[in-house]
Amino acid sequence: SDEARESSFRMRGRDDDEKDEGFRQRSRLQLPTWCLMHRRAVCAALMVATLLTILISVAAYNRENNVGGGATPPWADIDDPPNKRPQDNDFDREKYDRIKDRILEHGVSHAWALEDPSTPQRKALTWLVRDDERQLDLSPRDDESVGITGADVDAERTLFQRYALAVLWFQTNDLRIVQQSMTGSDVENPFHSPFDPLELTEEDIRWRQSSNWMSSKGLCLWHGVTCHPHETFGEKYDGDFYVAILNLTRNNAHGVVPREVFTGMMKLRALDLSKNELEGTIGRELGRLEDLEDLFIFDNNFSGVLPDEIGNLVNLYNLYVNDNKFRGRIPSEIGGLTKLRGVSMFNNTFEGRIPDSIGNLKETIALYLDENELTGQVPTTIGEMTSLIDVRLRGNDLSGTIPTELGSLSNLETIYLDTNPKITGPIPVELSNLKKLSELHLYEMNLNGPLPPDLALLQGLIYLYLDNNELTGTIPEEWGEMHDLEQLFVTGNNLRGPLPVTIRGLTSLEMFRAAQNELSGPIPSDLGKLTKLEYVYLEGNDFSGEVPPELAELKKLKLMHLHGSRLSGDMPPGICNLKKQFSLLELTADCDEIACSCCECDA
């Protein structure tokens, strides 16, 4: 039987050989003579063509199936050209399109931003659909004309927020995106010193704190994110809910703030991006955060103008945009934010007039508009800001006179109007009504007229700076009643007459600057009763007589300038002893008029 099977196998083999030979005979072509003559060349060409065909087919298969490449990272360009959707086999295209359409429908992002695979928006959407372990989704809608309600609204809004935070992440953590955003045409030089954003490294832009960002955790556990309290889980829980606070202060964030921060988190109450390296402009989308109560974006490099839409933030309590590069006018719409408590816009380049509508801010306690390029008069409506405690308008180009209406702000404690050299006129006597005033800064202006005696009514005044003006007259005797005054600066005016003997009443005085005036007469011995004095500047006056020996009682004295006057005689030994005890560090006098072995002689 085995022999029979072997014989049968050989017979089938011969039959197959005969059939194959017959096929070859029937299929044989009559080749041209040239091919027969160049048989080797033809074979070689066919082999090369076959090999190329195989290689191309393998490469196409690998591209289609991502063979050997591992999972595509979320920051990689997903497709080319950019107007196509991601083509991964495991990519849920329906979900991608569903979320994308809803994002566009609500104006969270621009369409172009979702078409370009290099944008943070496209990267964030791809991450949300493909790589985010949370795998949030939206319910399909059979009829696009019918809106969603109830829990579906919450699901949609929370997905938008996770998307918006992902956009912020890619916008400020993707090195290429950061470099491009920091060299855009709408961005000014980001730092005060010469700087090339292309020199930034991954290490340079890494956030200081980023716990749980872009992880499987709910956004309510991401660093800096605080959600609205959930009826079941409270405030801190591993979930995705409405964001109440986004606080990324001092986090080394670079680049621009994407619009999605303003369009995707509609129930945001507080936004704190202060003390970072952020820049670019703040768009009109800011006005969509109608629930916002606190806006802290100070100490960055933002530029451009504040949008008029800021007037939509009717629930705003604090507006802090200082230490940036904002320009243009202060929007008059700010006057509609009647809940504002703090307005801080100093150290920018705002220009134009302070809007009259500022008077509507009757709840504001702090108004900081200093170090800008503001012009025009201080609006009289400022007198309607009845809750104001601290007003700072220094370092601008304001003109006109000091409005007497300031005297009606009974809660004022601090006034900074200094370094506005175009403000002229007298010091309003109405300022003596400010019984809570502790600081009055009116130096380096163009004020004229006498020193108001009624300022003595300001019993709580600690700092009085009136130097470098055109003030005239004498130092009022009544000022000796300001017992809490620690610093009195009247240098660089046109004051005349003697120092009043009532100066002994300034028992808290630590620094007295009255240099470069026309003060005359003897230096009162009662000056020696001001035992807290540390610095005395009396140079450049017309004092006469001898230096009172009672000044040796000033045991805390560190500096005393007496040169440039008509003082004479000997420097009291007790004063030189202060110098020997190393408490008095600097003592100047006219050595050709005063015999002094311990003085620094004025040249």
Coordinates of C-alpha atoms in Angstrom, one line a residue:
S1 CA 0.0 0.0 0.0
D2 CA 2.9 2.4 0.8
E3 CA 4.4 1.5 -2.6
A4 CA 1.1 2.2 -4.2
R5 CA 0.8 5.6 -2.5
E6 CA 4.3 6.5 -3.6
S7 CA 3.7 5.4 -7.1
S8 CA 0.5 7.4 -7.2
F9 CA 2.3 10.5 -5.9
R10 CA 5.0 10.1 -8.6
M11 CA 2.3 9.7 -11.2
R12 CA 0.5 13.0 -10.1
G13 CA 3.9 14.7 -10.1
R14 CA 4.6 13.7 -13.6
D15 CA 1.1 14.6 -14.7
D16 CA 1.6 18.1 -13.1
D17 CA 4.9 18.5 -14.8
E18 CA 3.4 17.6 -18.1
K19 CA 0.5 20.0 -17.5
D20 CA 2.9 22.8 -16.5
E21 CA 5.1 22.2 -19.6
G22 CA 2.0 22.3 -21.7
F23 CA 0.9 25.6 -20.2
R24 CA 4.3 27.0 -20.7
Q25 CA 4.3 25.9 -24.3
R26 CA 0.8 27.5 -24.8
S27 CA 1.8 30.7 -23.1
R28 CA 5.2 31.2 -24.7
L29 CA 5.4 34.5 -26.6
Q30 CA 7.4 35.1 -29.7
L31 CA 9.9 37.7 -28.5
P32 CA 11.5 40.2 -30.9
T33 CA 15.0 39.4 -32.0
W34 CA 16.3 42.5 -30.2
C35 CA 15.0 41.2 -26.8
L36 CA 16.7 37.9 -27.4
M37 CA 20.0 39.6 -28.2
H38 CA 19.8 41.8 -25.0
R39 CA 18.3 39.2 -22.6
R40 CA 20.5 40.1 -19.6
A41 CA 19.8 43.8 -19.8
V42 CA 16.1 43.2 -20.1
C43 CA 16.1 40.9 -17.0
A44 CA 18.0 43.3 -14.9
A45 CA 15.6 46.2 -15.8
L46 CA 12.6 44.0 -14.9
M47 CA 14.2 43.0 -11.6
V48 CA 14.8 46.7 -10.6
A49 CA 11.3 47.7 -11.5
T50 CA 9.9 44.9 -9.5
L51 CA 12.0 45.8 -6.4
L52 CA 10.9 49.4 -6.6
T53 CA 7.3 48.4 -6.8
I54 CA 7.6 46.3 -3.7
L55 CA 9.4 49.0 -1.7
I56 CA 6.8 51.6 -2.6
S57 CA 4.0 49.2 -1.5
V58 CA 5.6 48.5 1.8
A59 CA 6.2 52.2 2.6
A60 CA 2.6 53.0 1.8
Y61 CA 1.4 50.2 4.1
N62 CA 3.6 51.4 6.9
R63 CA 2.3 54.9 6.6
E64 CA -1.2 53.8 6.6
N65 CA -0.8 51.5 9.6
N66 CA 1.9 53.5 11.5
V67 CA 4.1 50.5 11.5
G68 CA 7.3 50.9 13.6
G69 CA 6.4 54.5 14.6
G70 CA 4.5 53.8 17.9
A71 CA 1.6 56.0 19.0
T72 CA 1.6 59.4 17.4
P73 CA 2.3 62.0 20.1
P74 CA -0.4 64.7 20.6
W75 CA 2.0 67.5 19.6
A76 CA 2.9 65.8 16.2
D77 CA 1.5 67.1 13.0
I78 CA -1.4 64.7 12.3
D79 CA -2.0 65.0 8.7
D80 CA -0.8 66.7 5.5
P81 CA -2.2 68.8 3.9
P82 CA -3.7 70.6 6.9
N83 CA -7.3 70.7 5.6
K84 CA -7.7 67.0 6.2
R85 CA -8.8 65.3 9.4
P86 CA -6.6 62.9 11.4
Q87 CA -6.4 59.5 9.6
D88 CA -5.4 57.1 12.4
N89 CA -7.3 53.8 12.1
D90 CA -8.3 54.1 15.8
F91 CA -9.3 57.7 15.6
D92 CA -12.9 58.4 16.2
R93 CA -13.7 60.8 13.3
E94 CA -17.3 61.2 14.2
K95 CA -16.5 62.2 17.7
Y96 CA -13.8 64.6 16.4
D97 CA -16.3 66.3 14.0
R98 CA -19.0 66.4 16.6
I99 CA -16.9 68.2 19.1
K100 CA -15.3 70.4 16.5
D101 CA -18.7 71.5 15.2
R102 CA -20.0 72.3 18.7
I103 CA -16.8 74.3 19.5
L104 CA -17.3 76.4 16.3
E105 CA -21.0 76.7 16.9
H106 CA -20.4 78.4 20.3
G107 CA -17.5 80.5 19.0
V108 CA -15.0 79.0 21.4
S109 CA -12.4 78.8 18.6
H110 CA -12.0 80.1 15.1
A111 CA -12.4 77.6 12.2
W112 CA -9.0 78.3 10.8
A113 CA -7.3 77.4 14.1
L114 CA -8.9 74.0 14.0
E115 CA -7.8 73.3 10.4
D116 CA -4.1 73.9 10.9
P117 CA -2.4 70.9 12.6
S118 CA 0.3 73.1 14.1
T119 CA -2.0 75.3 16.2
P120 CA -2.6 74.7 19.9
Q121 CA -6.3 74.5 19.2
R122 CA -5.9 71.6 16.8
K123 CA -3.5 69.9 19.1
A124 CA -5.9 70.3 22.0
L125 CA -8.8 68.9 20.1
T126 CA -6.8 65.9 18.9
W127 CA -5.7 65.3 22.5
L128 CA -9.2 65.5 23.7
V129 CA -10.5 63.0 21.2
R130 CA -7.6 60.6 20.9
D131 CA -5.3 60.8 23.9
D132 CA -7.2 62.1 26.8
E133 CA -8.0 59.1 29.1
R134 CA -11.1 60.9 30.4
Q135 CA -12.7 60.5 26.9
L136 CA -15.3 63.2 27.4
D137 CA -17.9 63.3 24.6
L138 CA -21.0 65.1 23.5
S139 CA -24.4 63.5 22.9
P140 CA -25.2 63.4 19.1
R141 CA -28.0 65.6 18.0
D142 CA -30.5 64.3 15.5
D143 CA -31.8 67.8 14.7
E144 CA -29.1 70.5 14.7
S145 CA -31.8 73.2 15.0
V146 CA -32.9 71.9 18.4
G147 CA -30.8 73.0 21.3
I148 CA -29.6 70.9 24.3
T149 CA -30.9 71.1 27.8
G150 CA -30.2 69.9 31.3
A151 CA -27.3 67.6 32.0
D152 CA -26.2 67.8 28.3
V153 CA -25.6 71.5 28.7
D154 CA -23.2 70.8 31.7
A155 CA -21.5 68.1 29.8
E156 CA -20.9 70.4 26.8
R157 CA -19.7 73.3 28.9
T158 CA -17.3 71.2 31.0
L159 CA -15.9 69.6 27.8
F160 CA -15.3 73.1 26.4
Q161 CA -13.4 74.0 29.6
R162 CA -11.2 70.9 29.4
Y163 CA -10.5 71.8 25.8
A164 CA -9.8 75.5 26.6
L165 CA -7.3 74.5 29.3
A166 CA -5.6 72.1 26.9
V167 CA -5.3 74.9 24.4
L168 CA -3.6 77.1 27.1
W169 CA -1.3 74.2 27.9
F170 CA -0.1 73.8 24.3
Q171 CA 0.0 77.5 23.8
T172 CA 2.4 78.0 26.6
N173 CA 4.3 74.7 26.7
D174 CA 4.9 73.8 23.1
L175 CA 8.4 75.4 22.4
R176 CA 7.7 76.0 18.7
I177 CA 4.3 77.7 19.4
V178 CA 5.8 79.8 22.2
Q179 CA 8.6 81.0 19.9
Q180 CA 6.3 81.8 17.1
S181 CA 3.8 83.7 19.4
M182 CA 6.6 85.7 20.9
T183 CA 7.9 86.9 17.5
G184 CA 4.4 87.7 16.1
S185 CA 3.7 91.1 14.5
D186 CA 1.2 92.0 17.2
V187 CA 3.7 91.5 20.0
E188 CA 6.1 94.1 21.2
N189 CA 9.6 93.4 22.5
P190 CA 8.7 91.1 25.4
F191 CA 11.5 92.2 27.7
H192 CA 13.2 95.5 28.6
S193 CA 16.5 94.1 27.5
P194 CA 17.3 92.7 24.0
F195 CA 15.9 89.2 23.7
D196 CA 15.6 86.6 21.0
P197 CA 12.6 84.2 21.7
L198 CA 14.2 81.6 19.3
E199 CA 16.9 81.1 22.0
L200 CA 14.3 79.8 24.4
T201 CA 14.6 76.1 25.4
E202 CA 12.1 73.6 26.8
E203 CA 13.6 74.2 30.2
D204 CA 13.1 78.0 29.9
I205 CA 9.4 77.7 29.4
R206 CA 8.5 74.9 31.7
W207 CA 5.8 75.7 34.2
R208 CA 6.9 75.7 37.8
Q209 CA 3.8 73.8 38.8
S210 CA 1.7 71.6 36.5
S211 CA 0.5 68.8 38.6
N212 CA -2.3 66.7 37.0
W213 CA -2.4 68.9 33.8
M214 CA -3.1 66.8 30.7
S215 CA -3.6 63.7 32.8
S216 CA -6.5 61.4 33.4
K217 CA -7.5 63.4 36.4
G218 CA -10.6 65.6 36.3
L219 CA -9.7 69.3 35.6
C220 CA -10.9 70.2 39.1
L221 CA -7.7 68.6 40.4
W222 CA -5.4 70.3 37.9
H223 CA -2.9 72.8 39.5
G224 CA -4.4 76.2 39.9
V225 CA -7.9 75.2 39.0
T226 CA -10.7 75.5 41.5
C227 CA -14.2 74.4 40.4
H228 CA -17.5 75.6 41.5
P229 CA -18.8 73.6 44.5
H230 CA -20.5 70.4 43.3
E231 CA -23.7 69.5 45.0
T232 CA -22.4 66.0 45.7
F233 CA -18.6 66.2 45.8
G234 CA -17.9 69.7 47.1
E235 CA -15.0 71.8 45.7
K236 CA -12.0 69.5 45.3
Y237 CA -12.8 66.3 43.5
D238 CA -11.6 64.2 40.6
G239 CA -14.1 65.5 38.1
D240 CA -14.9 67.9 35.3
F241 CA -17.2 70.7 36.3
Y242 CA -17.5 74.5 35.9
V243 CA -14.2 76.3 36.6
A244 CA -14.5 79.1 39.2
I245 CA -10.8 80.1 39.6
L246 CA -7.8 79.8 37.4
N247 CA -4.7 80.8 39.3
L248 CA -1.4 80.4 37.6
T249 CA 0.5 83.2 39.2
R250 CA 4.3 83.1 39.3
N251 CA 4.3 79.9 37.1
N252 CA 6.8 80.9 34.5
A253 CA 4.2 80.8 31.7
H254 CA 5.5 82.1 28.4
G255 CA 3.7 83.2 25.2
V256 CA 0.3 84.6 24.6
V257 CA -3.1 83.9 26.3
P258 CA -5.4 82.1 23.8
R259 CA -8.9 83.4 23.3
E260 CA -10.3 80.1 24.5
V261 CA -9.4 81.1 28.1
F262 CA -12.1 83.8 27.7
T263 CA -14.6 81.9 25.4
G264 CA -14.4 78.4 27.0
M265 CA -14.9 79.1 30.7
M266 CA -18.1 81.0 30.9
K267 CA -18.6 80.7 34.7
L268 CA -15.1 81.8 35.6
R269 CA -15.0 84.0 38.7
A270 CA -11.3 84.7 39.1
L271 CA -8.5 84.7 36.6
D272 CA -5.0 85.2 38.0
L273 CA -2.1 85.0 35.5
S274 CA 0.1 87.6 37.2
K275 CA 3.9 87.6 37.4
N276 CA 4.5 85.5 34.3
E277 CA 6.1 86.1 31.0
L278 CA 2.9 86.3 29.0
E279 CA 2.4 88.9 26.3
G280 CA 0.3 89.7 23.2
T281 CA -3.0 91.5 23.3
I282 CA -6.2 91.0 25.3
G283 CA -9.0 90.6 22.8
R284 CA -12.7 91.5 22.8
E285 CA -13.5 88.0 24.0
L286 CA -12.6 89.2 27.5
G287 CA -16.1 90.6 27.6
R288 CA -17.6 87.1 27.5
L289 CA -16.6 86.5 31.1
E290 CA -19.6 88.2 32.5
D291 CA -19.3 86.3 35.9
L292 CA -15.7 87.4 36.4
E293 CA -15.1 89.1 39.8
D294 CA -11.2 89.2 39.9
L295 CA -8.9 89.9 36.9
F296 CA -5.2 89.8 37.9
I297 CA -2.9 89.9 34.9
F298 CA -0.3 92.3 36.2
D299 CA 3.4 92.0 35.9
N300 CA 3.5 90.5 32.4
N301 CA 4.3 91.9 29.0
F302 CA 0.8 92.4 27.6
S303 CA 0.5 95.1 25.0
G304 CA -2.2 96.7 22.8
V305 CA -5.3 98.4 24.1
L306 CA -7.8 97.3 26.7
P307 CA -11.0 96.4 24.7
D308 CA -14.2 98.4 25.3
E309 CA -15.9 95.1 25.9
I310 CA -14.3 95.2 29.4
G311 CA -17.5 97.1 30.2
N312 CA -19.4 93.8 30.0
L313 CA -17.7 92.6 33.2
V314 CA -20.3 94.1 35.4
N315 CA -19.5 91.8 38.3
L316 CA -15.9 92.7 38.5
Y317 CA -14.5 93.6 41.9
N318 CA -10.7 93.8 41.1
L319 CA -9.0 95.0 37.9
Y320 CA -5.3 94.7 38.1
V321 CA -3.5 95.1 34.8
N322 CA -0.4 97.1 36.1
D323 CA 3.2 96.5 35.0
N324 CA 2.5 95.7 31.4
K325 CA 2.7 97.6 28.1
F326 CA -0.9 98.5 27.5
R327 CA -1.4 101.7 25.5
G328 CA -4.2 103.8 24.2
R329 CA -7.0 105.4 26.2
I330 CA -8.6 104.1 29.4
P331 CA -12.0 102.8 28.2
S332 CA -14.8 105.0 29.5
E333 CA -16.8 101.8 29.8
I334 CA -14.9 101.1 33.0
G335 CA -17.3 103.6 34.6
G336 CA -20.0 101.0 34.2
L337 CA -18.2 98.5 36.5
T338 CA -19.8 99.9 39.6
K339 CA -18.8 97.0 41.8
L340 CA -15.1 97.7 41.3
R341 CA -13.1 97.8 44.5
G342 CA -9.6 97.9 43.2
V343 CA -8.4 99.5 39.9
S344 CA -4.7 99.1 39.3
M345 CA -3.4 100.2 35.9
F346 CA 0.0 101.8 36.8
N347 CA 3.2 101.4 34.9
N348 CA 1.8 101.1 31.4
T349 CA 1.6 103.6 28.6
F350 CA -2.1 104.6 28.8
E351 CA -2.7 108.0 27.3
G352 CA -5.4 110.6 26.9
R353 CA -7.7 111.9 29.6
I354 CA -8.9 110.1 32.6
P355 CA -12.6 109.4 31.7
D356 CA -15.2 111.4 33.6
S357 CA -17.1 108.2 34.1
I358 CA -14.5 107.2 36.7
G359 CA -16.8 109.1 39.2
N360 CA -19.3 106.2 38.9
L361 CA -17.0 103.9 40.8
K362 CA -18.4 104.7 44.2
E363 CA -17.3 101.4 45.7
T364 CA -13.7 101.7 44.6
I365 CA -11.2 102.0 47.4
A366 CA -7.9 102.0 45.4
L367 CA -7.3 103.8 42.1
Y368 CA -3.8 103.3 40.7
L369 CA -3.2 105.1 37.4
D370 CA 0.4 106.2 38.1
E371 CA 3.4 105.9 35.7
N372 CA 1.5 106.3 32.4
E373 CA 1.2 109.0 29.8
L374 CA -2.2 110.4 30.9
T375 CA -3.0 114.0 30.0
G376 CA -5.6 116.7 30.7
Q377 CA -7.0 117.7 34.1
V378 CA -7.8 115.4 36.9
P379 CA -11.6 115.0 36.5
T380 CA -13.7 116.7 39.1
T381 CA -15.9 113.6 39.1
I382 CA -13.2 111.9 41.2
G383 CA -14.8 113.6 44.1
E384 CA -17.8 111.3 43.7
M385 CA -15.7 108.2 44.4
T386 CA -16.8 108.3 48.0
S387 CA -15.2 105.0 49.1
L388 CA -11.8 105.9 47.9
I389 CA -8.9 105.3 50.3
D390 CA -5.9 105.4 48.1
V391 CA -5.5 107.4 44.9
R392 CA -2.3 107.4 42.9
L393 CA -1.9 109.5 39.7
R394 CA 1.8 110.3 39.9
G395 CA 4.2 110.2 37.0
N396 CA 1.9 111.3 34.2
D397 CA 1.5 114.4 32.1
L398 CA -1.6 115.8 33.8
S399 CA -2.3 119.5 33.9
G400 CA -4.6 122.0 35.4
T401 CA -5.1 122.3 39.1
I402 CA -5.7 120.0 42.0
P403 CA -9.5 119.5 42.1
T404 CA -10.9 120.8 45.3
E405 CA -13.4 117.9 45.1
L406 CA -10.7 115.7 46.6
G407 CA -11.5 117.3 49.9
S408 CA -14.9 115.6 50.0
L409 CA -13.4 112.1 50.0
S410 CA -13.5 111.6 53.7
N411 CA -12.1 108.1 53.6
L412 CA -8.9 109.1 51.8
E413 CA -5.7 107.9 53.4
T414 CA -3.2 108.3 50.6
I415 CA -2.8 110.8 47.8
Y416 CA -0.1 110.5 45.1
L417 CA -0.2 113.4 42.6
D418 CA 3.5 114.1 42.4
T419 CA 5.7 114.2 39.3
N420 CA 3.1 115.9 37.2
P421 CA 5.0 119.1 36.4
K422 CA 2.1 120.7 34.5
I423 CA -0.2 120.7 37.5
T424 CA -0.2 124.2 38.9
G425 CA -2.1 126.4 41.3
P426 CA -2.3 126.4 45.1
I427 CA -2.6 123.5 47.5
P428 CA -6.4 123.3 48.1
V429 CA -7.3 124.1 51.6
E430 CA -10.1 121.6 51.3
L431 CA -7.5 118.8 51.7
S432 CA -7.5 119.7 55.4
N433 CA -10.9 118.0 55.6
L434 CA -9.3 114.6 55.0
K435 CA -9.0 113.6 58.6
K436 CA -7.8 110.0 57.8
L437 CA -5.0 111.2 55.5
S438 CA -1.6 109.7 56.3
E439 CA 0.3 110.4 53.1
L440 CA 0.3 113.5 50.9
H441 CA 2.6 113.4 47.9
L442 CA 2.6 116.7 46.0
Y443 CA 6.3 117.0 45.0
E444 CA 7.9 117.8 41.6
M445 CA 4.8 119.7 40.4
N446 CA 4.4 123.4 39.6
L447 CA 2.3 124.3 42.7
N448 CA 2.5 127.9 43.9
G449 CA 1.1 130.0 46.7
P450 CA 1.5 129.6 50.5
L451 CA 1.6 126.5 52.6
P452 CA -1.9 126.1 54.0
P453 CA -1.9 126.4 57.8
D454 CA -5.0 124.3 58.0
L455 CA -3.0 121.2 57.0
A456 CA -2.2 121.1 60.7
L457 CA -5.7 119.6 61.1
L458 CA -4.4 116.4 59.6
Q459 CA -3.5 114.9 62.9
G460 CA -2.8 111.5 61.4
L461 CA -0.5 112.7 58.6
I462 CA 2.8 110.8 58.5
Y463 CA 4.4 111.7 55.2
L464 CA 4.1 115.3 53.7
Y465 CA 6.1 115.7 50.5
L466 CA 5.9 119.2 49.0
D467 CA 9.4 119.5 47.6
N468 CA 10.4 121.0 44.2
N469 CA 7.5 123.3 43.6
E470 CA 7.1 127.1 43.5
L471 CA 5.6 127.4 46.9
T472 CA 6.1 130.7 48.8
G473 CA 5.6 132.2 52.3
T474 CA 6.7 130.7 55.6
I475 CA 6.4 127.4 57.2
P476 CA 3.2 127.8 59.3
E477 CA 3.5 127.8 63.0
E478 CA 0.4 125.6 63.2
W479 CA 2.2 122.7 61.6
G480 CA 3.9 122.1 64.9
E481 CA 0.6 120.4 65.9
M482 CA 1.2 117.5 63.5
H483 CA 2.5 115.2 66.2
D484 CA 2.5 112.0 64.0
L485 CA 4.4 113.5 61.1
E486 CA 7.6 111.4 60.4
Q487 CA 8.8 113.0 57.2
L488 CA 8.5 116.6 56.1
F489 CA 9.9 117.6 52.7
V490 CA 9.8 121.2 51.5
T491 CA 13.1 121.4 49.7
G492 CA 13.4 123.3 46.5
N493 CA 10.7 126.0 46.9
N494 CA 10.7 129.7 47.6
L495 CA 10.0 129.6 51.3
R496 CA 11.1 132.5 53.4
G497 CA 11.4 133.5 57.1
P498 CA 12.6 131.6 60.1
L499 CA 11.9 128.0 61.1
P500 CA 9.0 128.3 63.6
V501 CA 9.9 127.5 67.2
T502 CA 6.7 125.4 67.2
I503 CA 8.7 122.9 65.2
R504 CA 9.4 121.3 68.6
G505 CA 5.9 119.8 68.4
L506 CA 6.8 117.5 65.6
T507 CA 7.9 114.9 68.1
S508 CA 7.7 112.0 65.6
L509 CA 9.8 113.6 62.9
E510 CA 12.6 111.4 61.6
M511 CA 13.5 113.2 58.3
F512 CA 13.4 117.0 57.7
R513 CA 14.2 118.3 54.3
A514 CA 14.1 122.1 53.9
A515 CA 17.1 122.7 51.7
Q516 CA 17.3 125.1 48.7
N517 CA 14.9 127.7 50.0
E518 CA 15.3 131.3 51.4
L519 CA 14.8 130.4 55.0
S520 CA 16.6 132.8 57.4
G521 CA 17.3 133.6 61.0
P522 CA 18.9 131.3 63.5
I523 CA 18.4 127.6 63.6
P524 CA 16.0 127.1 66.6
S525 CA 17.5 125.3 69.5
D526 CA 14.2 123.5 69.9
L527 CA 15.1 121.5 66.9
G528 CA 17.3 119.5 69.4
K529 CA 14.1 118.3 71.1
L530 CA 13.1 116.2 68.2
T531 CA 14.9 113.2 69.5
K532 CA 13.8 110.9 66.7
L533 CA 15.4 112.9 64.0
E534 CA 17.8 111.0 61.8
Y535 CA 18.2 113.2 58.7
V536 CA 18.3 117.0 58.6
Y537 CA 18.8 118.8 55.3
L538 CA 19.0 122.6 55.8
E539 CA 21.7 123.5 53.2
G540 CA 21.2 126.2 50.6
N541 CA 19.3 128.7 52.8
D542 CA 20.1 132.0 54.5
F543 CA 20.4 130.9 58.1
S544 CA 22.7 132.9 60.3
G545 CA 24.2 132.7 63.8
E546 CA 25.8 129.7 65.4
V547 CA 24.9 126.1 65.3
P548 CA 22.9 125.4 68.5
P549 CA 24.7 123.0 70.9
E550 CA 21.2 121.5 71.7
L551 CA 21.5 119.6 68.4
A552 CA 23.9 117.3 70.2
E553 CA 20.8 115.8 71.9
L554 CA 19.9 114.2 68.6
K555 CA 21.4 110.8 69.5
K556 CA 19.8 109.1 66.4
L557 CA 21.2 111.6 64.0
K558 CA 22.8 110.0 60.9
L559 CA 23.1 113.0 58.5
M560 CA 23.0 116.8 58.9
H561 CA 23.7 119.2 56.0
L562 CA 24.3 122.8 57.1
H563 CA 26.4 124.2 54.3
G564 CA 25.5 126.9 51.9
S565 CA 24.2 129.3 54.6
R566 CA 25.7 132.2 56.7
L567 CA 26.2 130.1 59.8
S568 CA 29.4 131.0 61.8
G569 CA 31.3 130.2 65.0
D570 CA 32.5 126.8 66.2
M571 CA 30.8 123.5 65.7
P572 CA 29.6 122.3 69.1
P573 CA 31.9 119.5 70.5
G574 CA 28.8 117.4 71.4
I575 CA 27.9 117.2 67.7
C576 CA 31.5 116.1 66.8
N577 CA 31.2 113.5 69.5
L578 CA 28.2 112.0 67.7
K579 CA 30.5 111.7 64.7
K580 CA 33.2 110.0 66.8
Q581 CA 30.6 107.6 68.1
F582 CA 29.8 106.6 64.5
S583 CA 26.2 107.4 64.8
L584 CA 26.5 110.6 62.8
L585 CA 27.8 109.5 59.5
E586 CA 27.7 112.7 57.5
L587 CA 28.1 116.3 58.6
T588 CA 28.6 119.1 56.2
A589 CA 29.3 122.8 56.8
D590 CA 31.0 125.9 55.3
C591 CA 34.4 125.4 56.9
D592 CA 35.6 128.9 56.0
E593 CA 32.8 130.2 58.3
I594 CA 32.5 127.5 60.9
A595 CA 35.4 126.1 62.8
C596 CA 34.8 122.3 62.5
S597 CA 37.3 119.5 62.8
C598 CA 34.7 116.8 62.2
C599 CA 32.9 118.3 59.2
E600 CA 33.0 117.6 55.5
C601 CA 33.6 120.9 54.1
D602 CA 31.5 122.1 51.2
A603 CA 33.6 123.0 48.2

